[in-house]
Coordinates of C-alpha atoms in Angstrom, one line a residue:
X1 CA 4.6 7.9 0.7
X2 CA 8.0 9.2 0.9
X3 CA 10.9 6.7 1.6
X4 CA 13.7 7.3 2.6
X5 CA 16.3 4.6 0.2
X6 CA 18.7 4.8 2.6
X7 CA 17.2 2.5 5.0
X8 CA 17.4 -0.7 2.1
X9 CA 20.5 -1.3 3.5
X10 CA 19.5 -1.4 7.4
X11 CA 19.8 -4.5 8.8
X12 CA 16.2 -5.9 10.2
X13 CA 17.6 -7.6 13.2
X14 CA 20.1 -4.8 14.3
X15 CA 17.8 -2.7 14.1
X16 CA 15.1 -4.3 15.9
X17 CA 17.6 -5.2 18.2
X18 CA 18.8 -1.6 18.7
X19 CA 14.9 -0.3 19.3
X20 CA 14.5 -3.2 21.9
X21 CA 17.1 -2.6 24.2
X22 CA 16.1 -1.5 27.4
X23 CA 12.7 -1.5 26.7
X24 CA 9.9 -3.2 28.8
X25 CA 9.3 -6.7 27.0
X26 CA 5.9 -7.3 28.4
X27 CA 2.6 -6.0 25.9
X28 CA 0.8 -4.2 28.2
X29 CA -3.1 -3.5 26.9
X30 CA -2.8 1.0 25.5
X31 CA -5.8 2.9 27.7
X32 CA -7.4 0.5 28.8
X33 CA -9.9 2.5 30.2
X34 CA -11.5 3.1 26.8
X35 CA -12.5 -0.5 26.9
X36 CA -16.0 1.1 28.6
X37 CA -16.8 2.8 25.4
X38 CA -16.3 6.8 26.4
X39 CA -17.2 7.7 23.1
X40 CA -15.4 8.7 19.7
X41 CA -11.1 7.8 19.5
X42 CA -9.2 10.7 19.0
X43 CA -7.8 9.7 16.1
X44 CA -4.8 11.8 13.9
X45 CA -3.0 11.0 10.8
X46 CA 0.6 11.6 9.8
X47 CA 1.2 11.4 5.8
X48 CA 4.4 12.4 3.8
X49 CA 2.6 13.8 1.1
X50 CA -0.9 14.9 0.2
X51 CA -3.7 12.9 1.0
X52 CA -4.7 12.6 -2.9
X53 CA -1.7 10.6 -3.5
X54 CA -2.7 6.5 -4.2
X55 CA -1.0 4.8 -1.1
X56 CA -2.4 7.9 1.8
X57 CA -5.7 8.6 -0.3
X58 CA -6.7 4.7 1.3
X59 CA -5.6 5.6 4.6
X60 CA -7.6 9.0 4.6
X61 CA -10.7 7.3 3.1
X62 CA -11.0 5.0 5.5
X63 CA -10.6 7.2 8.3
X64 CA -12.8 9.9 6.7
X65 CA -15.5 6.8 6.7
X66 CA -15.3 5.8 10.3
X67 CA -15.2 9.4 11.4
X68 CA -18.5 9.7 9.6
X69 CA -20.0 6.6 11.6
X70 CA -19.2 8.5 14.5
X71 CA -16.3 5.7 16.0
X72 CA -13.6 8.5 15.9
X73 CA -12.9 12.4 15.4
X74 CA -10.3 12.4 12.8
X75 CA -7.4 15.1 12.0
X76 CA -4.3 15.2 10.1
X77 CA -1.0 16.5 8.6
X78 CA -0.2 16.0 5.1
X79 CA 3.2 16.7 3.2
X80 CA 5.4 16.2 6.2
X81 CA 8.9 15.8 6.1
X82 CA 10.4 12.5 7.5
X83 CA 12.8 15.4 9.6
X84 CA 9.5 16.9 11.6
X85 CA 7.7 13.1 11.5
X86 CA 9.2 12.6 14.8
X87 CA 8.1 15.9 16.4
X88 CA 4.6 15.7 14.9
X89 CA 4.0 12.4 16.6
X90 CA 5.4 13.5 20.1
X91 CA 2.4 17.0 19.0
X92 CA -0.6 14.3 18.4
X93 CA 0.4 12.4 21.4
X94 CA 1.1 15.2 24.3
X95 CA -2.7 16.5 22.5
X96 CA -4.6 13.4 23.9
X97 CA -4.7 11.6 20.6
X98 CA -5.5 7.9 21.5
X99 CA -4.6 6.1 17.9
X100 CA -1.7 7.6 15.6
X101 CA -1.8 6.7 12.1
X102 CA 0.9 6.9 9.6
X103 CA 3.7 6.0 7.3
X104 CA 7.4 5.5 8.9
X105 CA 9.5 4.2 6.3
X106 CA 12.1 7.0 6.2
X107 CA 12.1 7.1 10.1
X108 CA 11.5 3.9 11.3
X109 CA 13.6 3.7 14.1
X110 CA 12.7 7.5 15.2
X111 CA 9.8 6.7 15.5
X112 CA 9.5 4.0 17.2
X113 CA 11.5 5.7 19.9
X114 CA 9.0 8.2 20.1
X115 CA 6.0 5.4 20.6
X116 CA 8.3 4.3 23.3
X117 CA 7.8 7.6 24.9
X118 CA 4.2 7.6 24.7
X119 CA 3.0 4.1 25.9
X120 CA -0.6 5.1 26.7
X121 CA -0.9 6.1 22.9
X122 CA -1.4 3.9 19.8
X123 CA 0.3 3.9 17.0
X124 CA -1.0 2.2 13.4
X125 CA 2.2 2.5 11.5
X126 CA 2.9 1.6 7.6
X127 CA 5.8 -0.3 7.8
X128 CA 8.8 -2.2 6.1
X129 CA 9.9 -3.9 9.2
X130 CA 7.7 -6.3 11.8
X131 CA 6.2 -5.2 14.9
X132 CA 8.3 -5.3 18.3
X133 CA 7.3 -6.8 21.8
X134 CA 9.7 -3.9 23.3
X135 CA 8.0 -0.9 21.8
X136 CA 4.1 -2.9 22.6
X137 CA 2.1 0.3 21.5
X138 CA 2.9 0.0 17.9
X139 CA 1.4 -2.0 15.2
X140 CA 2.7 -2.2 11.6
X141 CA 0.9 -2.8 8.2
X142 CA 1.9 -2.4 4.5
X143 CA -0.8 -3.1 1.0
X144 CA -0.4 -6.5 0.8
X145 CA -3.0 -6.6 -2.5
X146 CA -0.5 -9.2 -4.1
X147 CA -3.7 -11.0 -4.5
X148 CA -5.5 -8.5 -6.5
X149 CA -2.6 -7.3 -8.6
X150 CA -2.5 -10.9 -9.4
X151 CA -6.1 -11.0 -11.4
X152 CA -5.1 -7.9 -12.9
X153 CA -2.3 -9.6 -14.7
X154 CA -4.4 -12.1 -15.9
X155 CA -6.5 -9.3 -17.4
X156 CA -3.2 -7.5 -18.7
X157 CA -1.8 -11.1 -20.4
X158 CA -5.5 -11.5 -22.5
X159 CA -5.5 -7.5 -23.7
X160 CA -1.7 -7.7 -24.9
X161 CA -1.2 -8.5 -28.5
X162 CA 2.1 -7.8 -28.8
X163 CA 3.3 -9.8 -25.6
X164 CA 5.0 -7.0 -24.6
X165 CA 4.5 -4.8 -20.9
X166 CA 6.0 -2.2 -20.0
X167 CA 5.8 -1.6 -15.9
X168 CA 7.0 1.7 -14.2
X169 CA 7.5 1.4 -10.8
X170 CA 8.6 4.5 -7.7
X171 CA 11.2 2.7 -6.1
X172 CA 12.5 -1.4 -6.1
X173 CA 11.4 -1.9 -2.7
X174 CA 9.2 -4.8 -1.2
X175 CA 6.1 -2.9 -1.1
X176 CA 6.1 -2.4 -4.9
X177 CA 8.2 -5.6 -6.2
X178 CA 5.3 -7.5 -4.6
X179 CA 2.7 -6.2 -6.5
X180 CA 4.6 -6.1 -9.4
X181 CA 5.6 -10.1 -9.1
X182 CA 2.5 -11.0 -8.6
X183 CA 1.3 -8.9 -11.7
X184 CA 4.0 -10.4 -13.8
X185 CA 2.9 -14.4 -12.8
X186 CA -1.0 -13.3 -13.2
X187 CA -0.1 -12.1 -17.1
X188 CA 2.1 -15.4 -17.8
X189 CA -0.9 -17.7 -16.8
X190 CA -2.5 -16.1 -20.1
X191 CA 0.9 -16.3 -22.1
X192 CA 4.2 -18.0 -20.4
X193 CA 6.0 -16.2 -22.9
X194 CA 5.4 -12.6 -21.9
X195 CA 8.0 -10.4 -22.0
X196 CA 8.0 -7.1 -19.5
X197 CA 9.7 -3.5 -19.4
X198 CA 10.6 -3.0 -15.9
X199 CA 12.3 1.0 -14.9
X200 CA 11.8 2.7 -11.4
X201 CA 12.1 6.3 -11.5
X202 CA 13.0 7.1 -8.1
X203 CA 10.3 9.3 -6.5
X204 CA 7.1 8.5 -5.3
X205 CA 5.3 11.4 -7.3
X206 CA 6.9 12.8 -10.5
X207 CA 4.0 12.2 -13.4
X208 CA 6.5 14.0 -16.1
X209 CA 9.2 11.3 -15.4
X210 CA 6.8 8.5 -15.4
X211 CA 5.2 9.6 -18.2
X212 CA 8.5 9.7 -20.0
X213 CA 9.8 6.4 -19.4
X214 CA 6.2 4.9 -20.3
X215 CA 6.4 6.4 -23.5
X216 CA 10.2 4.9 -24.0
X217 CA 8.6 1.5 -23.1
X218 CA 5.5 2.2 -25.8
X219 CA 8.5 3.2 -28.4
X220 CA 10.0 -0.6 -27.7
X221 CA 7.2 -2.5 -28.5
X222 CA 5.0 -2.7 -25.4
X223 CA 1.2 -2.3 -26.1
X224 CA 0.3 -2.7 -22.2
X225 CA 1.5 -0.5 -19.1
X226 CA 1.3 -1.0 -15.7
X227 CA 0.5 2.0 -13.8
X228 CA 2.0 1.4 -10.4
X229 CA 2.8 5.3 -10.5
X230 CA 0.6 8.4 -11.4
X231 CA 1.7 9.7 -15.1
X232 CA 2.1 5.9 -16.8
X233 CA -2.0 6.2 -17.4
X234 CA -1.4 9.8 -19.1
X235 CA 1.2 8.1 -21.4
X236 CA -0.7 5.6 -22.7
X237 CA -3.8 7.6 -23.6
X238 CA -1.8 9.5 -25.5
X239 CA -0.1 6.6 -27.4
X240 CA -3.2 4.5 -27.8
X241 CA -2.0 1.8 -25.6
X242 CA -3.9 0.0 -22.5
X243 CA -2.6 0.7 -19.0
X244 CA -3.5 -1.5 -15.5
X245 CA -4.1 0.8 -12.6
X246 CA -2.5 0.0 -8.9
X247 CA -4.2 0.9 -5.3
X248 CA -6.9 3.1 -6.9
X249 CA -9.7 3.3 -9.3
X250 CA -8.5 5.3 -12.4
X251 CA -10.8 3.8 -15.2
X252 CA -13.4 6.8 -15.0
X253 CA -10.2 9.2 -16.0
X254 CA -8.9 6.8 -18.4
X255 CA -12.2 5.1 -19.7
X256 CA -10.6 4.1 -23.1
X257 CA -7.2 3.1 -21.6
X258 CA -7.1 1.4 -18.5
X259 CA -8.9 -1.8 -18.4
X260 CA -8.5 -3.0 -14.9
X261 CA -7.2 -1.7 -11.8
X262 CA -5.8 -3.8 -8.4
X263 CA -7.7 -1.7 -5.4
X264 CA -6.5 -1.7 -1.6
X265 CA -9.6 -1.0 0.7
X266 CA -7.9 0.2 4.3
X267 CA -11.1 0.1 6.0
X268 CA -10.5 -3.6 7.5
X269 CA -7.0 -2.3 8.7
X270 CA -8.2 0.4 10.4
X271 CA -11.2 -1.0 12.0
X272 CA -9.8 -3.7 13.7
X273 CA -7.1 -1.5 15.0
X274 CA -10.0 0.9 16.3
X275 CA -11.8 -2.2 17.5
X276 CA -8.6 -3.4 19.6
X277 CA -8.0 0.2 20.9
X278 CA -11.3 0.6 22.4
X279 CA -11.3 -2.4 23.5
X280 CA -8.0 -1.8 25.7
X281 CA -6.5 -4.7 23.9
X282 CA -4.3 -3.0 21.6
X283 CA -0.7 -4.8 21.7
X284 CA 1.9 -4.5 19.3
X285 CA 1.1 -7.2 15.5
X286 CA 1.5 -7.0 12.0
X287 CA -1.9 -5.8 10.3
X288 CA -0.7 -6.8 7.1
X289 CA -3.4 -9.9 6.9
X290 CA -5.9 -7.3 6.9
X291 CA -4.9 -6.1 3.1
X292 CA -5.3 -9.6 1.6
X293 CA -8.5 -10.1 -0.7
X294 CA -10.0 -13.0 1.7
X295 CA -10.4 -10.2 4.8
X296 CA -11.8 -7.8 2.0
X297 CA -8.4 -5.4 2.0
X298 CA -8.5 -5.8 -1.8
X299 CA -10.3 -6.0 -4.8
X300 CA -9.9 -6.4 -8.4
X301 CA -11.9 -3.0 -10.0
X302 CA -14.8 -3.0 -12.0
X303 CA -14.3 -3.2 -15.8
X304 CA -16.4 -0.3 -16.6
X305 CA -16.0 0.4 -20.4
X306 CA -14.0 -2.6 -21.0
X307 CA -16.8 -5.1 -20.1
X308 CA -17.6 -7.2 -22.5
X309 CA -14.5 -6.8 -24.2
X310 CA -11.5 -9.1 -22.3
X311 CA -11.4 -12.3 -23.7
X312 CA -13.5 -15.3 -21.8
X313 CA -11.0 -17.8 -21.2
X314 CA -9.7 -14.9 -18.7
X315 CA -12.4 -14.0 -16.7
X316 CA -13.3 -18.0 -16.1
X317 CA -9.7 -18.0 -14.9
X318 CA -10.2 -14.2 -12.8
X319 CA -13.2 -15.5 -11.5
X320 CA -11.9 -19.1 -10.6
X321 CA -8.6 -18.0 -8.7
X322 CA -10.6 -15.2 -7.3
X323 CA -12.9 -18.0 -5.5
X324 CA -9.7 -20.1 -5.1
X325 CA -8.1 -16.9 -3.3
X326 CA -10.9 -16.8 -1.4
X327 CA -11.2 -20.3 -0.2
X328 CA -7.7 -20.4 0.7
X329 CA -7.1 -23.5 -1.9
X330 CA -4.8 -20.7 -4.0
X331 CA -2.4 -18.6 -2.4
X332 CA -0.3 -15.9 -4.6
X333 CA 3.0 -16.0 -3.9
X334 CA 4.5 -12.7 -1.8
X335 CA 8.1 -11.9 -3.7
X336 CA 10.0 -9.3 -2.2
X337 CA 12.5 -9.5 -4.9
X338 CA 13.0 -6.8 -7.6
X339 CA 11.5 -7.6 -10.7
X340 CA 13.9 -7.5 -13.7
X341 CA 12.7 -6.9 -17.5
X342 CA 12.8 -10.2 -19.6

């Protein structure tokens, strides 16, 4: 995902504010004629980078799955540029395309307008910002996998001798400070004393740079990294060190190295948003719920080479929050904030 930094600083409710005015407040159902089932959606997808990167690779797998069960024909353009999002949305929509699914962050309010323009078309958008009644055709959602990232720091506070993570983050934003939060709590249950590394190397996708500060961290004592970008994992396998992997499963690359890894399944996401389009009620909402481990949007990986290795007294305490989670008696706290080393 590219995002663009600048838009930190935007103000939520002048900018919702500034996409609402004028616009039709009622939530009118998009084509509603395909509630009578006229086959496959017409379904494209809009991604800033290439679809092997972690946070798109979900998006495409899921869609790449429901294309195969025959509930949509599925396109899409990878690596563009927040400057051509805009007109590549207005392409898929003049084209027919009945759902749009995508990343806005560096063009939120561009493109919104351009869903405003298009109100027969729906639009699945990953977003910072909530969904608005004036542009009804678009939905958000983000990888709300706090949940999952949560066990993984339970395993990550067992495997560290040295009390010591390092963490290497793209950019302090809410859609990473959340997962590293809730990483950070899961390792104290196993020692309250835990100290952590945090850096952010500003890019979504620079391996060399991640791989750099990881080894800085490694140099200062930590014996565990979390992996939250592509480059950490490298770093660690060549220092000897364990790593905990984020939105993907990277322990058959790393099988000596990374013990555990917090996946995001988009599947639910997308299929209830193809389930509301054909069924002509697709309105504007927040499909975030749809990333949480109770509706299946996350998982804790399998151990793999690790099993039988992590000490006991943390999988009873995985496998008891992860019912708890579940259940609804445990809830893991969503923090926003950016996590500070300590």
């Amino acid at each position: 995902m590219t995002k663009d930094m600048t838009r930190l600083g935007q103000s939520r409710r002048s900018f919702l504010k500034a996409s609402a005015a004028g616009a039709l407040l009622t939530t009118p159902f998009v084509r509603a004629a395909l509630a009578a089932g006229d086959g496959p959606l017409k379904v494209a997808g809009i991604y800033t980078v290439p679809v092997e990167q972690q946070w798109v690779s979900r998006i495409h797998v899921a869609a790449v799955a429901a294309q195969a069960r025959g509930d949509i024909e599925y396109t899409y353009s990878e690596n563009t540029a927040n400057t051509d999002y805009p007109r590549v949305m207005r392409e898929y929509a003049e084209q027919g395309y009945d759902l749009i699914v995508g990343e806005i962050f560096g063009v939120e309010q561009e493109a919104r307008e351009v869903a405003a323009d298009y109100p027969d078309t729906a639009f699945l958008m990953g977003s910072s910002f909530k969904e608005d009644a004036g542009v009804p055709n678009l939905s958000v959602f983000d990888n709300y996998i706090q949940d999952a990232s949560y066990l993984s720091g339970i395993i990550a506070g067992a495997m560290s001798k040295s009390g010591n993570i390092g963490m290497v983050g793209g950019f302090p934003i809410p859609e990473v400070n959340r997962l590293m939060n809730a990483f950070m709590a899961g390792a104290k249950e196993m020692n309250p004393e835990m100290k952590f590394q945090v850096s952010f190397i500003g890019s979504w996708f620079d391996p060399p740079k991640a791989k750099e500060t990881a080894y800085a961290m490694i140099d200062n004592g930590s014996d565990m990294l979390y992996a939250e970008r592509f480059g950490v994992s490298d770093a660690a396998k060549e220092k000897g060190v364990l790593a905990i992997g984020n939105v993907i499963d990277t322990q058959t690359d790393y099988p000596e190295t990374v013990v555990a890894s917090a996946l995001w399944h988009f599947e639910p996401t997308l299929d209830a948003a193809i389930a509301k389009v054909k069924a002509g009620e697709f309105i504007a909402a927040d499909y975030g719920l749809y990333s949480f481990m109770k509706e299946g949007g996350c998982s804790l990986a399998p151990y793999g080479t690790f099993e039988g290795k992590i000490p006991q007294e943390a999988l009873d305490l995985v496998a008891a929050r992860m019912a708890e989670i579940k259940s609804g008696a445990f809830t893991v706290e969503i923090n926003d904030e950016e996590p500070k080393s300590a």
